[in-house]
mmCIF file of C-alpha atoms in Angstrom:
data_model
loop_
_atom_site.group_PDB
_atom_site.id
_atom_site.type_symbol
_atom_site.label_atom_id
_atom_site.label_comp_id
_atom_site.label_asym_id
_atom_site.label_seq_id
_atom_site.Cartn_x
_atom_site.Cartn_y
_atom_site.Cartn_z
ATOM 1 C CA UNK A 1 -18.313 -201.948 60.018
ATOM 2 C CA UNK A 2 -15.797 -198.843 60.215
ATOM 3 C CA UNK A 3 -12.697 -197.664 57.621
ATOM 4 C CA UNK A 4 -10.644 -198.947 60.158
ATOM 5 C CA UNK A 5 -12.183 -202.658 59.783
ATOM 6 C CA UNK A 6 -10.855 -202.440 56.134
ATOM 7 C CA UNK A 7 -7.573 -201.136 56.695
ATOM 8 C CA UNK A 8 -6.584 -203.659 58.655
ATOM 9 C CA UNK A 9 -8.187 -206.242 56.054
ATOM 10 C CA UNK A 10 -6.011 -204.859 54.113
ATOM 11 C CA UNK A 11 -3.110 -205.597 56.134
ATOM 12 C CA UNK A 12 -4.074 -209.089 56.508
ATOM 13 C CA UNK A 13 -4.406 -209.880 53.214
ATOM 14 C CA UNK A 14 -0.640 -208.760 53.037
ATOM 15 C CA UNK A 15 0.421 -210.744 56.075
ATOM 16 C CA UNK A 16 -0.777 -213.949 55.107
ATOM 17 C CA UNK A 17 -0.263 -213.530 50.925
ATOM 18 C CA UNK A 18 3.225 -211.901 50.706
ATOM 19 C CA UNK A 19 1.462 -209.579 47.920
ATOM 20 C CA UNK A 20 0.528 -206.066 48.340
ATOM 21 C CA UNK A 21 -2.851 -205.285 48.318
ATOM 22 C CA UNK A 22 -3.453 -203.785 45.054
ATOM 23 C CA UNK A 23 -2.135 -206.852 43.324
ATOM 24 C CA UNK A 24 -4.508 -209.364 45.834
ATOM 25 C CA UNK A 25 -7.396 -207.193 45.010
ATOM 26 C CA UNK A 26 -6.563 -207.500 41.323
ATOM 27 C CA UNK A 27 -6.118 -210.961 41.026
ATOM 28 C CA UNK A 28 -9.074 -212.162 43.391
ATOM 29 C CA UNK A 29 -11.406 -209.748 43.039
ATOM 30 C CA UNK A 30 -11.080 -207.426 39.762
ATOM 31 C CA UNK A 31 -10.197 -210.079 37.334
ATOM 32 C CA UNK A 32 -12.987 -212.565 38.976
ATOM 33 C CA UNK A 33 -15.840 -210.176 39.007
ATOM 34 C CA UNK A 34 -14.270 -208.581 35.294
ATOM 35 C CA UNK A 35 -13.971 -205.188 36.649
ATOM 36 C CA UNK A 36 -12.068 -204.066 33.706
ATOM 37 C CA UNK A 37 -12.521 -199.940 34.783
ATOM 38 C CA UNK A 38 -11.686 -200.496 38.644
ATOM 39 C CA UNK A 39 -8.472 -199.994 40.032
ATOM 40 C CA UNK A 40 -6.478 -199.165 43.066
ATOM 41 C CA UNK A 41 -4.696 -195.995 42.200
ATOM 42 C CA UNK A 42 -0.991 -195.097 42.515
ATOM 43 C CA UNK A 43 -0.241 -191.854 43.958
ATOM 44 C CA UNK A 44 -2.287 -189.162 45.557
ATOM 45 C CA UNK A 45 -3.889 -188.343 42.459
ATOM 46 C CA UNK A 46 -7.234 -189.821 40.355
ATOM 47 C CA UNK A 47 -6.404 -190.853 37.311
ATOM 48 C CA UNK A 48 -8.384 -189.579 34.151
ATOM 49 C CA UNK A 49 -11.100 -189.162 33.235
ATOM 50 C CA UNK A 50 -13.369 -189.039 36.586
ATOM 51 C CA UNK A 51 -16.106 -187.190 37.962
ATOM 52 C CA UNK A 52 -15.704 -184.527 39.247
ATOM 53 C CA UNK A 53 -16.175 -183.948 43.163
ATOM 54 C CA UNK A 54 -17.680 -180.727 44.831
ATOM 55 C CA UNK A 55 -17.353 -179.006 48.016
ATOM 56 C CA UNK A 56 -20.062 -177.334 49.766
ATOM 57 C CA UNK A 57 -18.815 -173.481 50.569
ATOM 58 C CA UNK A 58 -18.419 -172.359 47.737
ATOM 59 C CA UNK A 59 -18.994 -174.557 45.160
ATOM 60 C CA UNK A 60 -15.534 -175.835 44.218
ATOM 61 C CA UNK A 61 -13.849 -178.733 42.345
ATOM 62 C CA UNK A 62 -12.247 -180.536 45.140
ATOM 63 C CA UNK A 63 -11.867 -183.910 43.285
ATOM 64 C CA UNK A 64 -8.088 -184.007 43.934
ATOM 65 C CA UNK A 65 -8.348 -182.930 47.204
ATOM 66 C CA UNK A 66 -8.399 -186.740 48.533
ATOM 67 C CA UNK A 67 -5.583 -189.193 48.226
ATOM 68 C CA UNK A 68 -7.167 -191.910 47.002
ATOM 69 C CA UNK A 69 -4.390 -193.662 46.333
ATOM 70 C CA UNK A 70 -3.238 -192.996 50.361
ATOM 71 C CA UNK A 71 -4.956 -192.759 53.249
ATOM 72 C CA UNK A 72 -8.149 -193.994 51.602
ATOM 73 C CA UNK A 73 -6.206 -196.850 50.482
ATOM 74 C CA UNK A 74 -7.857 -200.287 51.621
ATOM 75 C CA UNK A 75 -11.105 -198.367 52.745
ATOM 76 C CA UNK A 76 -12.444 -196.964 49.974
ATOM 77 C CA UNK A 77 -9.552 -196.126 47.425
ATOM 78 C CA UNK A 78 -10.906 -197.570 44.772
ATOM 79 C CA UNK A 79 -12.187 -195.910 41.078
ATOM 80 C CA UNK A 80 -14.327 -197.622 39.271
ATOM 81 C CA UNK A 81 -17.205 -196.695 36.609
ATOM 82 C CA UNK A 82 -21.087 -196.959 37.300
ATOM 83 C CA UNK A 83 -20.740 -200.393 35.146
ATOM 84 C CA UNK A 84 -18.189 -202.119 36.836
ATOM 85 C CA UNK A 85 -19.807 -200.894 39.812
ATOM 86 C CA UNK A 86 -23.454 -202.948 38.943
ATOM 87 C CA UNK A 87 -21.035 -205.915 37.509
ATOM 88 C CA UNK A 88 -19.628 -206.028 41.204
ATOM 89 C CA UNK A 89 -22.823 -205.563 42.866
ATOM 90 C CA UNK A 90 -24.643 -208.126 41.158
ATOM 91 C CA UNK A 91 -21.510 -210.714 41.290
ATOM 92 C CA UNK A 92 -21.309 -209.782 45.149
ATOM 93 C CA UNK A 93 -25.080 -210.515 46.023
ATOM 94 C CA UNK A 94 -25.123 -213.469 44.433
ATOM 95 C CA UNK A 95 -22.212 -215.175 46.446
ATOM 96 C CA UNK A 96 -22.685 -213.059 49.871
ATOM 97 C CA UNK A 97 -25.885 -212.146 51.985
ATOM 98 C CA UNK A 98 -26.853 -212.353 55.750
ATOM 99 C CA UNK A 99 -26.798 -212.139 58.647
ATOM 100 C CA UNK A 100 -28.524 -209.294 59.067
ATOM 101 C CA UNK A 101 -29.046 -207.487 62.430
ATOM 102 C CA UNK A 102 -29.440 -203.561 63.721
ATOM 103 C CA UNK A 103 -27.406 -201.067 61.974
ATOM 104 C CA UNK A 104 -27.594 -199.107 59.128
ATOM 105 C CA UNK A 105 -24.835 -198.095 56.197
ATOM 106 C CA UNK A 106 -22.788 -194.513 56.263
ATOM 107 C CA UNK A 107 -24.577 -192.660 55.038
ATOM 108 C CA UNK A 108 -27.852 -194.645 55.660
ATOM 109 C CA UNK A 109 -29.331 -195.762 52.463
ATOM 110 C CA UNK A 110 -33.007 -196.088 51.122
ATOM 111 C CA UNK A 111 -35.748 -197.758 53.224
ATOM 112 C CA UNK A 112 -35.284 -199.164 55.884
ATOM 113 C CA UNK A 113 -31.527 -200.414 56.991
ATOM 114 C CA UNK A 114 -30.196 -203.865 58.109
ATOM 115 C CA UNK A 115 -26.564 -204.373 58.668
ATOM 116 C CA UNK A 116 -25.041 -207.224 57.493
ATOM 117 C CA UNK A 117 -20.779 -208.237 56.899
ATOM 118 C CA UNK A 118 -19.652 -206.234 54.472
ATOM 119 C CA UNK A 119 -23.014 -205.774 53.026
ATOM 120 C CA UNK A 120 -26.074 -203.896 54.065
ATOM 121 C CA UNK A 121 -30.157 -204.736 53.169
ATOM 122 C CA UNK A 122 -32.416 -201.918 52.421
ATOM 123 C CA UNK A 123 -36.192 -202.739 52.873
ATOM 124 C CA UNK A 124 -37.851 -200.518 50.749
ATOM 125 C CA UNK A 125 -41.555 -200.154 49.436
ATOM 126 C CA UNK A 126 -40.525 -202.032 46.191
ATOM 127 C CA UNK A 127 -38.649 -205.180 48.087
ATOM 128 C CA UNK A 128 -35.405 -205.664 49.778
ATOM 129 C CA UNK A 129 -31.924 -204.667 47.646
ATOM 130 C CA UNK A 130 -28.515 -205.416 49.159
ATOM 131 C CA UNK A 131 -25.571 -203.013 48.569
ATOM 132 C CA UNK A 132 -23.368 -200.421 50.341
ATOM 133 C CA UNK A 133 -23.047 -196.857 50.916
ATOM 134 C CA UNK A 134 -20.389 -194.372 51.000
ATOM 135 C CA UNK A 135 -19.152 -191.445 51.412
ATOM 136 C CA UNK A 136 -16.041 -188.711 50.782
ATOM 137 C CA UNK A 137 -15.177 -185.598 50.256
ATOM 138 C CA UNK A 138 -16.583 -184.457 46.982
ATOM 139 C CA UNK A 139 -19.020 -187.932 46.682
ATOM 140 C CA UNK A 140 -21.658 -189.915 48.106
ATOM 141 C CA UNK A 141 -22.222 -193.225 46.053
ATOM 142 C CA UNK A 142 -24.929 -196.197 46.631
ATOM 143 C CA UNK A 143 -24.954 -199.467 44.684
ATOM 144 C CA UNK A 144 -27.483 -201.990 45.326
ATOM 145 C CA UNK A 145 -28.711 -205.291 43.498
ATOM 146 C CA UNK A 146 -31.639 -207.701 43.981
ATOM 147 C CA UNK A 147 -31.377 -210.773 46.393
ATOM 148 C CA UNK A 148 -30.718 -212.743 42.503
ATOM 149 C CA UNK A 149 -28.314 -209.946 41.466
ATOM 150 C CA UNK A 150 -30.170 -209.765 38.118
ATOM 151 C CA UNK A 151 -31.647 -206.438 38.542
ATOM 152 C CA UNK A 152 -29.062 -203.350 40.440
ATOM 153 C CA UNK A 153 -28.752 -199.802 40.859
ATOM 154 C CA UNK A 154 -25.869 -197.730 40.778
ATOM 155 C CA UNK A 155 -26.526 -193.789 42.059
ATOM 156 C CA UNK A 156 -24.151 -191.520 42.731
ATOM 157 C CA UNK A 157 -23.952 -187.543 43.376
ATOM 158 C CA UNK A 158 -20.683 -185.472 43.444
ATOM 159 C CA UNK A 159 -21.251 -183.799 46.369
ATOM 160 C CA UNK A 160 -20.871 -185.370 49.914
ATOM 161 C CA UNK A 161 -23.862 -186.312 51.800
ATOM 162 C CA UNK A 162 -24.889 -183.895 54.593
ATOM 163 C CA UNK A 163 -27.206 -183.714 56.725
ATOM 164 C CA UNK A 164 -29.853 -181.541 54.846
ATOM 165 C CA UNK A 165 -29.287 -182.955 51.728
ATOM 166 C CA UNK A 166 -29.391 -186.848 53.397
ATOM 167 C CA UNK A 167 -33.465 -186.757 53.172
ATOM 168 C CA UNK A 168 -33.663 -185.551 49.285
ATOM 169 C CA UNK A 169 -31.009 -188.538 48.938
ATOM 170 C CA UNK A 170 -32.817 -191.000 50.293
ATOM 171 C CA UNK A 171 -36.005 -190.380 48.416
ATOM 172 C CA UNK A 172 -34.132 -189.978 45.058
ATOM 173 C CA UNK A 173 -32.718 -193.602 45.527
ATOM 174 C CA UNK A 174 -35.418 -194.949 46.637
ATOM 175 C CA UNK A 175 -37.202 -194.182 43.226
ATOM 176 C CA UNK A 176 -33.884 -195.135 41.755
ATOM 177 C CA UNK A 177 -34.442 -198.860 43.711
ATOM 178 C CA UNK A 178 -37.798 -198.669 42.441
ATOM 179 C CA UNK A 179 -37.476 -197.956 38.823
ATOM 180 C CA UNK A 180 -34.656 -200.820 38.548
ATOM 181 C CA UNK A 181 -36.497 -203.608 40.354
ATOM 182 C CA UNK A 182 -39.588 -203.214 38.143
#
């Protein structure tokens, strides 16, 4: 897995459909899951509302500072809301899982970390969820759903992960995990 991997997705998608990628990912994958509050934006700017991203030194509001809508494009340059996040999630796990071998997700998630295509397992003291991390300036986000996708977990902080603050993380969503699964 790297951003790069997804960029040139991205650029696939276009070769082979004749579409641009915002309109592929809206008709195969928005409308299909019903990710009504996702989108792909236009622009270098976040469209309203949204949270709001911080920076570490000092404490600032750097939520425009990344160009979603550019270089994050393919990789990561979608907005979405905590729901359509768990909507995509569960819809996700239910159709894709496995192989899993070494590796572990960007930041590394709860538990213990298996990667996977696309997806990532976390093997944690209250059973195995299946999701993805990320992080970017300004935000660190996990999603994660049960191997049925009945039960998932969305957790996000607006602040990027670093490496003091990765342990604290961790913990936090594993109780997150923990409290959703049961």
């Amino acid at each position: 897995y790297s951003n790069s991997d997804n960029i040139a997705v991205g650029l696939a998608l276009e070769a082979i459909t004749g579409e641009p990628y915002a309109a592929v990912l809206r008709a195969k994958v928005l409308r299909s899951f019903g990710l009504h509050s996702t989108l792909l934006p236009h622009g270098l700017l976040l469209p309203t509302p949204f949270l709001h991203g911080s920076g570490d030194q000092p404490p600032e509001d750097i939520s425009q500072s990344i160009a979603f809508g550019g270089w994050a494009w393919a990789s990561g340059g979608l907005v979405s809301t905590p729901l359509d996040l768990n909507r995509f999630i569960r819809h996700y796990v239910r159709i894709r899982r496995g192989p899993f071998g070494p590796g572990h997700s960007e930041p590394a998630g709860p538990g213990k970390n298996k990667a996977g295509l696309g997806i990532f397992r976390y093997d944690t003291g209250c059973g195995a969820v299946f999701g993805h991390t990320g992080s970017i300036n300004g935000y660190t986000q996990f999603i994660a759903a049960n191997g049925n996708g009945r039960r998932s977990v969305t957790f996000s902080i607006s602040s990027q992960a670093t490496p003091g603050l990765l342990p604290l993380l961790r913990r936090a969503q594993t109780k997150a995990v923990c409290l959703a699964m049961h």
